[in-house]
Short mmCIF file of C-alpha atoms and ligand atoms in Angstrom, two decimals:
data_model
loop_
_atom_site.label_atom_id
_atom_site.label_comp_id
_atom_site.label_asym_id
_atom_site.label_seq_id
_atom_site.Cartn_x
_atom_site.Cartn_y
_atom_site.Cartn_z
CA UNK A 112 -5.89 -23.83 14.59
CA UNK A 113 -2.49 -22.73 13.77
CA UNK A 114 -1.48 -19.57 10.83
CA UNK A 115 -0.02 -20.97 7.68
CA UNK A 116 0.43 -18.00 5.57
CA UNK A 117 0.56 -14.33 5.39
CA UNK A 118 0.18 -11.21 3.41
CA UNK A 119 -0.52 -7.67 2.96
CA UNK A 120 -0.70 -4.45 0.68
CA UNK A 121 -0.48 -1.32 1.14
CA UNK A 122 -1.53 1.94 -0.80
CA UNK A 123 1.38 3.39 -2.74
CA UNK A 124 0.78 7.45 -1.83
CA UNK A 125 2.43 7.83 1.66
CA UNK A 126 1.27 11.16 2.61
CA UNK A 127 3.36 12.93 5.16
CA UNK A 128 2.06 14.72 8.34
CA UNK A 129 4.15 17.78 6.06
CA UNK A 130 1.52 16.77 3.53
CA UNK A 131 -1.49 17.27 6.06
CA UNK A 132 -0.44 20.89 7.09
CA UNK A 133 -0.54 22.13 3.63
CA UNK A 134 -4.39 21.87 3.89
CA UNK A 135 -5.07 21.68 7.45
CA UNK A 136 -3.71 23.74 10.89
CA UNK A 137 -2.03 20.86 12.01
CA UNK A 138 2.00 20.26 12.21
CA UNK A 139 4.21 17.46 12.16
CA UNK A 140 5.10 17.87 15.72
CA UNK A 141 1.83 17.44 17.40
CA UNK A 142 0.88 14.37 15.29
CA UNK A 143 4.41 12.95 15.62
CA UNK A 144 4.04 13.48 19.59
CA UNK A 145 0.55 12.60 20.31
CA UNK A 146 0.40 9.44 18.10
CA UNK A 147 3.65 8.17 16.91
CA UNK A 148 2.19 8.62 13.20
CA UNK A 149 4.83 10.20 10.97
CA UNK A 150 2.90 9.39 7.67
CA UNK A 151 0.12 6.98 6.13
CA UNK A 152 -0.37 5.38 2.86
CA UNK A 153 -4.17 6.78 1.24
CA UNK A 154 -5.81 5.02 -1.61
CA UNK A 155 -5.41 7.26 -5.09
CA UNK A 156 -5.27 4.98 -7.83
CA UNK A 157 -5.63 1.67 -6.57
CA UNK A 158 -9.04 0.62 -5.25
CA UNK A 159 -9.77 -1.35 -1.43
CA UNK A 160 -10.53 -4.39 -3.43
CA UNK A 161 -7.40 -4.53 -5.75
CA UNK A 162 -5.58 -4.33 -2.11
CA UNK A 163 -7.54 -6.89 -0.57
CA UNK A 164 -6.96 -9.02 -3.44
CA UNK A 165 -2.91 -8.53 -3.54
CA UNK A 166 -3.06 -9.27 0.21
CA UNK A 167 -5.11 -12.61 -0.07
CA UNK A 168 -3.16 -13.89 -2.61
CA UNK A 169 0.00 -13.12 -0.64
CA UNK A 170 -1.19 -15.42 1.90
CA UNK A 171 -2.96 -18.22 0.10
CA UNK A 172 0.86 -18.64 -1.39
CA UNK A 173 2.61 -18.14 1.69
CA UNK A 174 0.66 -20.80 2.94
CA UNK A 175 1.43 -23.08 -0.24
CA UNK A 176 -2.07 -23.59 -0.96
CA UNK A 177 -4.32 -22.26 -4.04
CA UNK A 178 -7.46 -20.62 -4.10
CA UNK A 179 -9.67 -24.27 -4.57
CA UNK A 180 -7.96 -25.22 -0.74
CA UNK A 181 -9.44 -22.31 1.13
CA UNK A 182 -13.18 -23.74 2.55
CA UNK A 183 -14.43 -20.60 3.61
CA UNK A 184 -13.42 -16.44 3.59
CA UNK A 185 -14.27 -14.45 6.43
CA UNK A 186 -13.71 -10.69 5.27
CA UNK A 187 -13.24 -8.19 7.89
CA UNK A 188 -14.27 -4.15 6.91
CA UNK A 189 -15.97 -1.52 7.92
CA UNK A 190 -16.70 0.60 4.63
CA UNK A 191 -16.36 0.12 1.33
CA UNK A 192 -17.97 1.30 -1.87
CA UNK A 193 -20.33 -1.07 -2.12
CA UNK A 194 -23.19 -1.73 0.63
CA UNK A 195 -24.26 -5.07 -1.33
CA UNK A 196 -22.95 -7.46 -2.47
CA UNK A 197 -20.24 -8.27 0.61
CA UNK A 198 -16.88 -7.45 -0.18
CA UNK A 199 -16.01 -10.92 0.55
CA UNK A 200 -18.13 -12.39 -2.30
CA UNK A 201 -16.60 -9.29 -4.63
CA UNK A 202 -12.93 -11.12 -3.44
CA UNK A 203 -13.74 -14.75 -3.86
CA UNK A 204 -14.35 -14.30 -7.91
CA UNK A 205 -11.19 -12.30 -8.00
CA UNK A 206 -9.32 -14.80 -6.10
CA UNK A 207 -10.98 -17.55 -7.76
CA UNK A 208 -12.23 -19.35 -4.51
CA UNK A 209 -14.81 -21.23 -4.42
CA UNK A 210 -16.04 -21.24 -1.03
CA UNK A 211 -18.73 -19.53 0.76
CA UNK A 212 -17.48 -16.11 2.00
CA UNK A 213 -19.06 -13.45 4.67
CA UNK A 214 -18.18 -9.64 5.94
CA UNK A 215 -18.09 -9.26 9.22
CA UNK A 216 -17.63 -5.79 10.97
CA UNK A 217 -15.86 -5.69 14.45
CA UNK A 218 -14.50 -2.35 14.14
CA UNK A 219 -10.93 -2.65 14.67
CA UNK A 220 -11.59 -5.62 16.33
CA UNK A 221 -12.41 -7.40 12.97
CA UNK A 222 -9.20 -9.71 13.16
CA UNK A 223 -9.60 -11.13 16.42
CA UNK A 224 -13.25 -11.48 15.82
CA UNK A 225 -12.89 -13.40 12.46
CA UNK A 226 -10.06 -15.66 14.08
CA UNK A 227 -12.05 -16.60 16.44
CA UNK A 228 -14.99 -17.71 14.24
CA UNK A 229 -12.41 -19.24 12.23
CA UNK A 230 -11.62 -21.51 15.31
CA UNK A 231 -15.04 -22.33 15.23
CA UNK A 232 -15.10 -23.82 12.17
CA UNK A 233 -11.92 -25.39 11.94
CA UNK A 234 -12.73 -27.08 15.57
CA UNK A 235 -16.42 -28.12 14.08
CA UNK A 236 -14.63 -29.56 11.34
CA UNK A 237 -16.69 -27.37 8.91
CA UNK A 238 -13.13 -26.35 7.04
CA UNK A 239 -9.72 -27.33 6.96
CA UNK A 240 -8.49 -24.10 5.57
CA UNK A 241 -10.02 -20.72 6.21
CA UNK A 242 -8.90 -16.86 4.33
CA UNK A 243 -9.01 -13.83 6.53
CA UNK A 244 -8.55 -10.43 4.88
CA UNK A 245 -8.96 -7.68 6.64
CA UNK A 246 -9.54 -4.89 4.05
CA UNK A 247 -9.81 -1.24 5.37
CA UNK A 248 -10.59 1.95 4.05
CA UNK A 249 -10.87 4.64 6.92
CA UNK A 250 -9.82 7.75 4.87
CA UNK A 251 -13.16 7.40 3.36
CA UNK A 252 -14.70 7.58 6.55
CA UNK A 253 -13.40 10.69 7.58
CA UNK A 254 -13.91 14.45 7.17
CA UNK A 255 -11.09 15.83 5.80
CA UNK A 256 -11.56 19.06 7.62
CA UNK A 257 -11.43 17.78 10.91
CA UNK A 258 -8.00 17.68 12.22
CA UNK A 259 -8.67 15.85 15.01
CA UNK A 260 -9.65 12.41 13.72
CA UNK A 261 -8.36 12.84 9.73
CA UNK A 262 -4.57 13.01 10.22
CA UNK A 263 -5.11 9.36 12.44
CA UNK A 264 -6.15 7.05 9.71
CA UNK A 265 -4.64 5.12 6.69
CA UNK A 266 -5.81 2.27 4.22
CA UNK A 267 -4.47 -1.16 3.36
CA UNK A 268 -4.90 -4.71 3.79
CA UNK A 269 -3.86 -7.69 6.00
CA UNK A 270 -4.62 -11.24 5.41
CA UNK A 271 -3.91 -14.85 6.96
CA UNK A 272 -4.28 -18.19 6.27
CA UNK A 273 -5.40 -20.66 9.05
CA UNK A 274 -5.22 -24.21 8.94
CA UNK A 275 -5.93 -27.04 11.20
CA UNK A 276 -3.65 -27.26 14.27
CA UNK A 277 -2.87 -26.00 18.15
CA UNK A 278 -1.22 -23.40 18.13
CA UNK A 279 -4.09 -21.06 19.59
CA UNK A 280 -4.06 -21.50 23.04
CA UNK A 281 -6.89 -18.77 24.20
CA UNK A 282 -9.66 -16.21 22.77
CA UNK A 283 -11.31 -13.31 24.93
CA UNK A 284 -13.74 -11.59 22.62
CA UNK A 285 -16.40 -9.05 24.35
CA UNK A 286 -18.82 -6.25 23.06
CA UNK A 287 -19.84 -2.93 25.22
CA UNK A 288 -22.48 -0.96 23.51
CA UNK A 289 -20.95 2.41 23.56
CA UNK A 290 -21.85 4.46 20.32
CA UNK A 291 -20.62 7.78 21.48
CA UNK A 292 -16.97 7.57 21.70
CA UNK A 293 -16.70 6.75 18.44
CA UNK A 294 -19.27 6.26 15.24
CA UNK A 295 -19.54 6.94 11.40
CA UNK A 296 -23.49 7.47 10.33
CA UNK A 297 -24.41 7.06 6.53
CA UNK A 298 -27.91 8.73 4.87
CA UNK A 299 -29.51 6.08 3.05
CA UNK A 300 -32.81 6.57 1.04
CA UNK A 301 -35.68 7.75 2.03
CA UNK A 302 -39.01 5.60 2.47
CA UNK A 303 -41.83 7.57 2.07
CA UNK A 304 -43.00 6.19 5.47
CA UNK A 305 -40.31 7.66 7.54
CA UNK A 306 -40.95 10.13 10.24
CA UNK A 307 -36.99 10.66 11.32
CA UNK A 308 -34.98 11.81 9.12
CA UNK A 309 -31.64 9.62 8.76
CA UNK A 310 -28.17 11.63 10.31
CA UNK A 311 -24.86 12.01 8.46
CA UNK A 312 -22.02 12.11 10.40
CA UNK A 313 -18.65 11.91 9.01
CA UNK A 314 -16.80 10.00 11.45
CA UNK A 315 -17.31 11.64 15.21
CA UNK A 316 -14.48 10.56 17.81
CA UNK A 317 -14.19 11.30 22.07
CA UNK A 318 -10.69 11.01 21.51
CA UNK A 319 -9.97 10.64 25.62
CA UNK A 320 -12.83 8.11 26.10
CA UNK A 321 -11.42 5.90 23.52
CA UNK A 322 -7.69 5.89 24.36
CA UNK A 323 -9.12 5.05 28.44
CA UNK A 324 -11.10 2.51 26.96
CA UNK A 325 -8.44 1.31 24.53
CA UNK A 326 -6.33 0.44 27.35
CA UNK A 327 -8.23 -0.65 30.11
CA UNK A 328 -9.86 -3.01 28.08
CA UNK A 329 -6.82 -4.29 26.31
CA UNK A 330 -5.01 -4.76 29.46
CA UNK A 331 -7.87 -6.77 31.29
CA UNK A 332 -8.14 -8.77 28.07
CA UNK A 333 -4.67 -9.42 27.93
CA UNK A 334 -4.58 -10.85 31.56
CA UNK A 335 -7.55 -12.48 30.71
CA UNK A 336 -5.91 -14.65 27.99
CA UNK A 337 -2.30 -14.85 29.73
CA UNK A 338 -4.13 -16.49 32.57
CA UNK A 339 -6.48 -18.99 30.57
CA UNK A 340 -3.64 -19.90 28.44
CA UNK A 341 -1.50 -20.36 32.00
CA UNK A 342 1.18 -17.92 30.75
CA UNK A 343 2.46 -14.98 32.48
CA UNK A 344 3.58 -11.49 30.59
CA UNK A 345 7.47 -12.67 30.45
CA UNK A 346 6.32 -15.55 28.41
CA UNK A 347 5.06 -13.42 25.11
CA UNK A 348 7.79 -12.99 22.51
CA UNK A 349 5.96 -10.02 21.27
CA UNK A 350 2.59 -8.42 21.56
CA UNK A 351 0.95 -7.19 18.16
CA UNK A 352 -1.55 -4.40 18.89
CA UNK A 353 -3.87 -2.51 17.28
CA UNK A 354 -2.14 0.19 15.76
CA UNK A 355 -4.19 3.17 17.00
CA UNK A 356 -1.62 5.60 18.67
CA UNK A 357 2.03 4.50 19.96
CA UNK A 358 0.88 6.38 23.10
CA UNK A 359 -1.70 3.72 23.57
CA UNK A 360 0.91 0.90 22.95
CA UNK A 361 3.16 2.59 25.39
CA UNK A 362 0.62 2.73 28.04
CA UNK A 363 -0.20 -1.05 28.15
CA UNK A 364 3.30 -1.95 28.04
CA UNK A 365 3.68 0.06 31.27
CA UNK A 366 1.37 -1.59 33.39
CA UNK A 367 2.24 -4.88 31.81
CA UNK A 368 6.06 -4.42 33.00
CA UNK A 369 7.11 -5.59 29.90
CA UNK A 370 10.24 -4.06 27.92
CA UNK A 371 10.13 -1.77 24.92
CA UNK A 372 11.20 -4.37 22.13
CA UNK A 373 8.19 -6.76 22.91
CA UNK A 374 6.06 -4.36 21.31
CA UNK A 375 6.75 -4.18 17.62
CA UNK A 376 5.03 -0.74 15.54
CA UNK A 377 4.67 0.04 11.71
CA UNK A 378 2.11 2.78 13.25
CA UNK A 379 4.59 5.73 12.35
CA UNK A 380 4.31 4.64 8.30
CA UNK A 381 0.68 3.71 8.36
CA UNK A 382 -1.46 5.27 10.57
CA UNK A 383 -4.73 3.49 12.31
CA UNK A 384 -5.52 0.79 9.60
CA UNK A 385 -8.56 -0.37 11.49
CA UNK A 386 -8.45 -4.08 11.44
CA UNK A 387 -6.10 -4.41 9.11
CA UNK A 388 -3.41 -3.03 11.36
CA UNK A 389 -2.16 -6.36 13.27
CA UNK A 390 -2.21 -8.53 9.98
CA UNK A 391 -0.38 -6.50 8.16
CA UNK A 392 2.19 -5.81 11.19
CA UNK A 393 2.06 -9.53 11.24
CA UNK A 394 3.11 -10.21 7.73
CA UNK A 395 6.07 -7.59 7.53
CA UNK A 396 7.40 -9.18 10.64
CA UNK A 397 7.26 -12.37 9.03
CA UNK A 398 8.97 -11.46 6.16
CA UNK A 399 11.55 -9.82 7.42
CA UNK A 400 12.65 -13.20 9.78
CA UNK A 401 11.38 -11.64 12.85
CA UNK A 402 9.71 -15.05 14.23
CA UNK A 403 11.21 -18.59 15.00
CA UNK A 404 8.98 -21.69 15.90
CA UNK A 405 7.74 -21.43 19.32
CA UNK A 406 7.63 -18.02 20.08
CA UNK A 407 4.74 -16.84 21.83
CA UNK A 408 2.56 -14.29 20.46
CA UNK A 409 -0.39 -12.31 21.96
CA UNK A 410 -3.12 -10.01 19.32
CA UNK A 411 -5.26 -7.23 21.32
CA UNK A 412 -7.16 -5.28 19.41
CA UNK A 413 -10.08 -2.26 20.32
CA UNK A 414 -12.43 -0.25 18.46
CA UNK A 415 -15.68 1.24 17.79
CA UNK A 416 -18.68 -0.66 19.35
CA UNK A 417 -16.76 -0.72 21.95
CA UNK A 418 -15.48 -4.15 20.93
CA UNK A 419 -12.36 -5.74 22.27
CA UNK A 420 -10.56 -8.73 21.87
CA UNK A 421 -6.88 -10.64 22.74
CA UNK A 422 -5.81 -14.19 21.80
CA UNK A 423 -2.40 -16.04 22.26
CA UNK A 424 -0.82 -18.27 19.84
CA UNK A 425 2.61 -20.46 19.26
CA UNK A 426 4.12 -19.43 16.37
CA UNK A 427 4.85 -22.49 14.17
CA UNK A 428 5.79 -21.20 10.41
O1 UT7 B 114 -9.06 2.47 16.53
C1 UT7 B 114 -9.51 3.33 17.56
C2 UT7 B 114 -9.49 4.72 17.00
N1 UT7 B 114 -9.19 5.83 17.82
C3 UT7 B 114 -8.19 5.96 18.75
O2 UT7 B 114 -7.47 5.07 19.10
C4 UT7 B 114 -8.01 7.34 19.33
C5 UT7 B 114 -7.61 7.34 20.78
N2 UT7 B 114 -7.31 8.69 21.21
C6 UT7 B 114 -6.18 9.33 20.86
O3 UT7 B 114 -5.35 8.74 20.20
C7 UT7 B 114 -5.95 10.75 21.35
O4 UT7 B 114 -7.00 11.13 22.20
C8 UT7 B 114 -5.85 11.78 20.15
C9 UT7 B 114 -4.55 11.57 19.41
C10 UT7 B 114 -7.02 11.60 19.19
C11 UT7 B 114 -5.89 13.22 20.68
O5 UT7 B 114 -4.86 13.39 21.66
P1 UT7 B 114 -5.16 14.18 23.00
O6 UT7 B 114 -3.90 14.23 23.74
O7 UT7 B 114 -6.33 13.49 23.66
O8 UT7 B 114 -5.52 15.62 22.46
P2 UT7 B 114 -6.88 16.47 22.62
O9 UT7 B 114 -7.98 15.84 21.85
O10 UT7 B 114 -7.10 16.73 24.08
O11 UT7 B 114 -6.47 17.81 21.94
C12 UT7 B 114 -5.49 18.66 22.51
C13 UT7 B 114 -5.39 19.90 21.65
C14 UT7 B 114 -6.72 20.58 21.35
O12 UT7 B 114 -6.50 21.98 21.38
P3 UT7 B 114 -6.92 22.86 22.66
O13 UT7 B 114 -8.39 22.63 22.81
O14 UT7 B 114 -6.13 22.29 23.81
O15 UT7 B 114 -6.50 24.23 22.27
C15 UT7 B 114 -7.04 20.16 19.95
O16 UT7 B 114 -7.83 21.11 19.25
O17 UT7 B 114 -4.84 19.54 20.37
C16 UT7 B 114 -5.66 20.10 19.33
N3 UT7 B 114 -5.60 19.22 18.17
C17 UT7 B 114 -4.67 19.35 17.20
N4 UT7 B 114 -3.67 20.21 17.01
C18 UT7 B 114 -2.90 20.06 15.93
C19 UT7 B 114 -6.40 18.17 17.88
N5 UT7 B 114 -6.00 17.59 16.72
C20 UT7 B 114 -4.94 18.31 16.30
C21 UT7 B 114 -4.09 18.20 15.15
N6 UT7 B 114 -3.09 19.10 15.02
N7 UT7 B 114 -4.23 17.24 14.22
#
């Protein structure tokens, strides 16, 4: 499997950590120095699938292709408005696909997960051409009173194109059940048969237990693919995270040895996207040149579950 195209959009409000402290006791300092985040962009006026649909078309042209070459659309997000239908069958009509199409939810994880099913089917020889967008919507997750997880997230989209070819050279995909670092619960209706009462929990975070999981996971599962792929740290051009907290980012690059510049961030402008937040880093590095043939790249991402994942590619656009 190799990528072929790219894309991404973003909100257009950027809301300022300035912004934040006009409703909240919060200040631009201790966001700025616990997280790197300096401001995010938060859906107003557009809608998650209007941004998901600007992203995917971004990178169904990128890739020179049209909508009737994509064989099947993996969608990666955690909420959106509607429970049913999937977002991804909501996208293909827009798009004008016609393919089958499935959700999945990996947490932040979703982009690593939804490569590697795409590998699957490319391998299989079930498609030629698979869509992932990665369509996120975490400010709607949130409650907006509670400084300590609100002032983290943003919205927007990241998609990719990928294609038949080799330029994957390892996956390391892996699933803890931990629900109490991190977890949204949703009321739905009640039966009349039900003796507990659902919970409703805006979005509850251990903020500690996830950045210790964030990195020790993301550093054993970037050894993990270094060595299957028979690489060694030196040999990655650049690592895209997840874009969670520059703090996390900073700590993996330390015990990796590995120098500032290999570790590109859009996390000050953005926030935590979810699993949106390595496409999209993806496609602005793209378009602004950042990549030549051949470089070596390596994806970790982390997030609620606890799921984890890392995979190394050859860059070949
Ligand atoms: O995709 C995965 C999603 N999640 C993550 O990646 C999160 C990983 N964790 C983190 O990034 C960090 O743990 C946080 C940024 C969430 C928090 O940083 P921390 O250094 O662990 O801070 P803390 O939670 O220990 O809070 C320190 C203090 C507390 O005050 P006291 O109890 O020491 O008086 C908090 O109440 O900072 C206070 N605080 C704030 N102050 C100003 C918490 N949030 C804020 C805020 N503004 N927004």
């Amino acid at each position: 499997m190799k990528i072929t195209g790219t894309g991404s959009a973003m909100p257009s409000l950027a809301v300022t950590n300035d912004m934040l402290s006009e409703f909240l006791d919060t200040n631009d300092e201790w966001i700025s120095t616990r997280t790197g985040i300096k401001e995010r962009r938060i859906i107003s006026d557009e809608t998650l699938t209007s941004l998901a649909v600007d992203a995917a078309k971004k990178a169904i042209e990128s890739a020179g292709l049209t909508p009737n070459d994509i064989d099947y659309f993996l969608c990666s997000n955690v909420v959106n408005n509607f429970v049913t239908p999937s977002l991804s069958c909501i996208l293909q009509g827009e798009i004008g696909a016609n393919c089958p199409s499935l959700d999945l939810n990996a947490a932040c994880t979703g982009f690593i997960y939804a490569l590697d099913i795409a590998e699957s089917f490319i391998q299989t020889g079930r498609a030629e051409n698979v869509l992932i967008v990665c369509a996120e919507e975490p400010t709607r997750m949130v409650n907006w009173k509670e400084r300590n997880t609100c002032v983290l997230f943003g919205d927007g989209a990241g998609a990719v194109v990928v294609s038949k070819g080799d330029a994957f050279k390892a996956f390391h995909i892996s699933t803890q059940s931990k629900i109490e670092p991190l977890y949204y619960q949703r009321k739905l209706e009640y039966n009349p048969y039900q003796s507990h009462p659902d919970g409703d929990a805006p979005l509850i975070m251990n903020g500690k237990d996830v950045f210790k999981l964030a990195v020790s996971s993301s550093v054993s599962d970037i050894r993990n693919v270094l060595e299957k792929s028979s690489l060694n740290a030196d040999d990655i051009k650049y690592y895209l995270l997840h874009q969670a907290n520059i703090r996390i980012i900073d700590t993996i690059r330390d015990f990796l040895k590995q120098p500032d510049d290999k570790f590109p961030h859009n996390i000050e402008n953005y926030g935590n996207t979810s699993s949106a937040s390595i496409p999209i880093l993806l496609d602005e590095m793209r378009r602004a040149g950042k990549f030549t043939k051949g470089d070596m790249l390596l994806f970790s991402a982390f997030g609620a579950g606890f799921t984890t994942g890392a995979c190394v590619l050859e860059w070949n656009m």
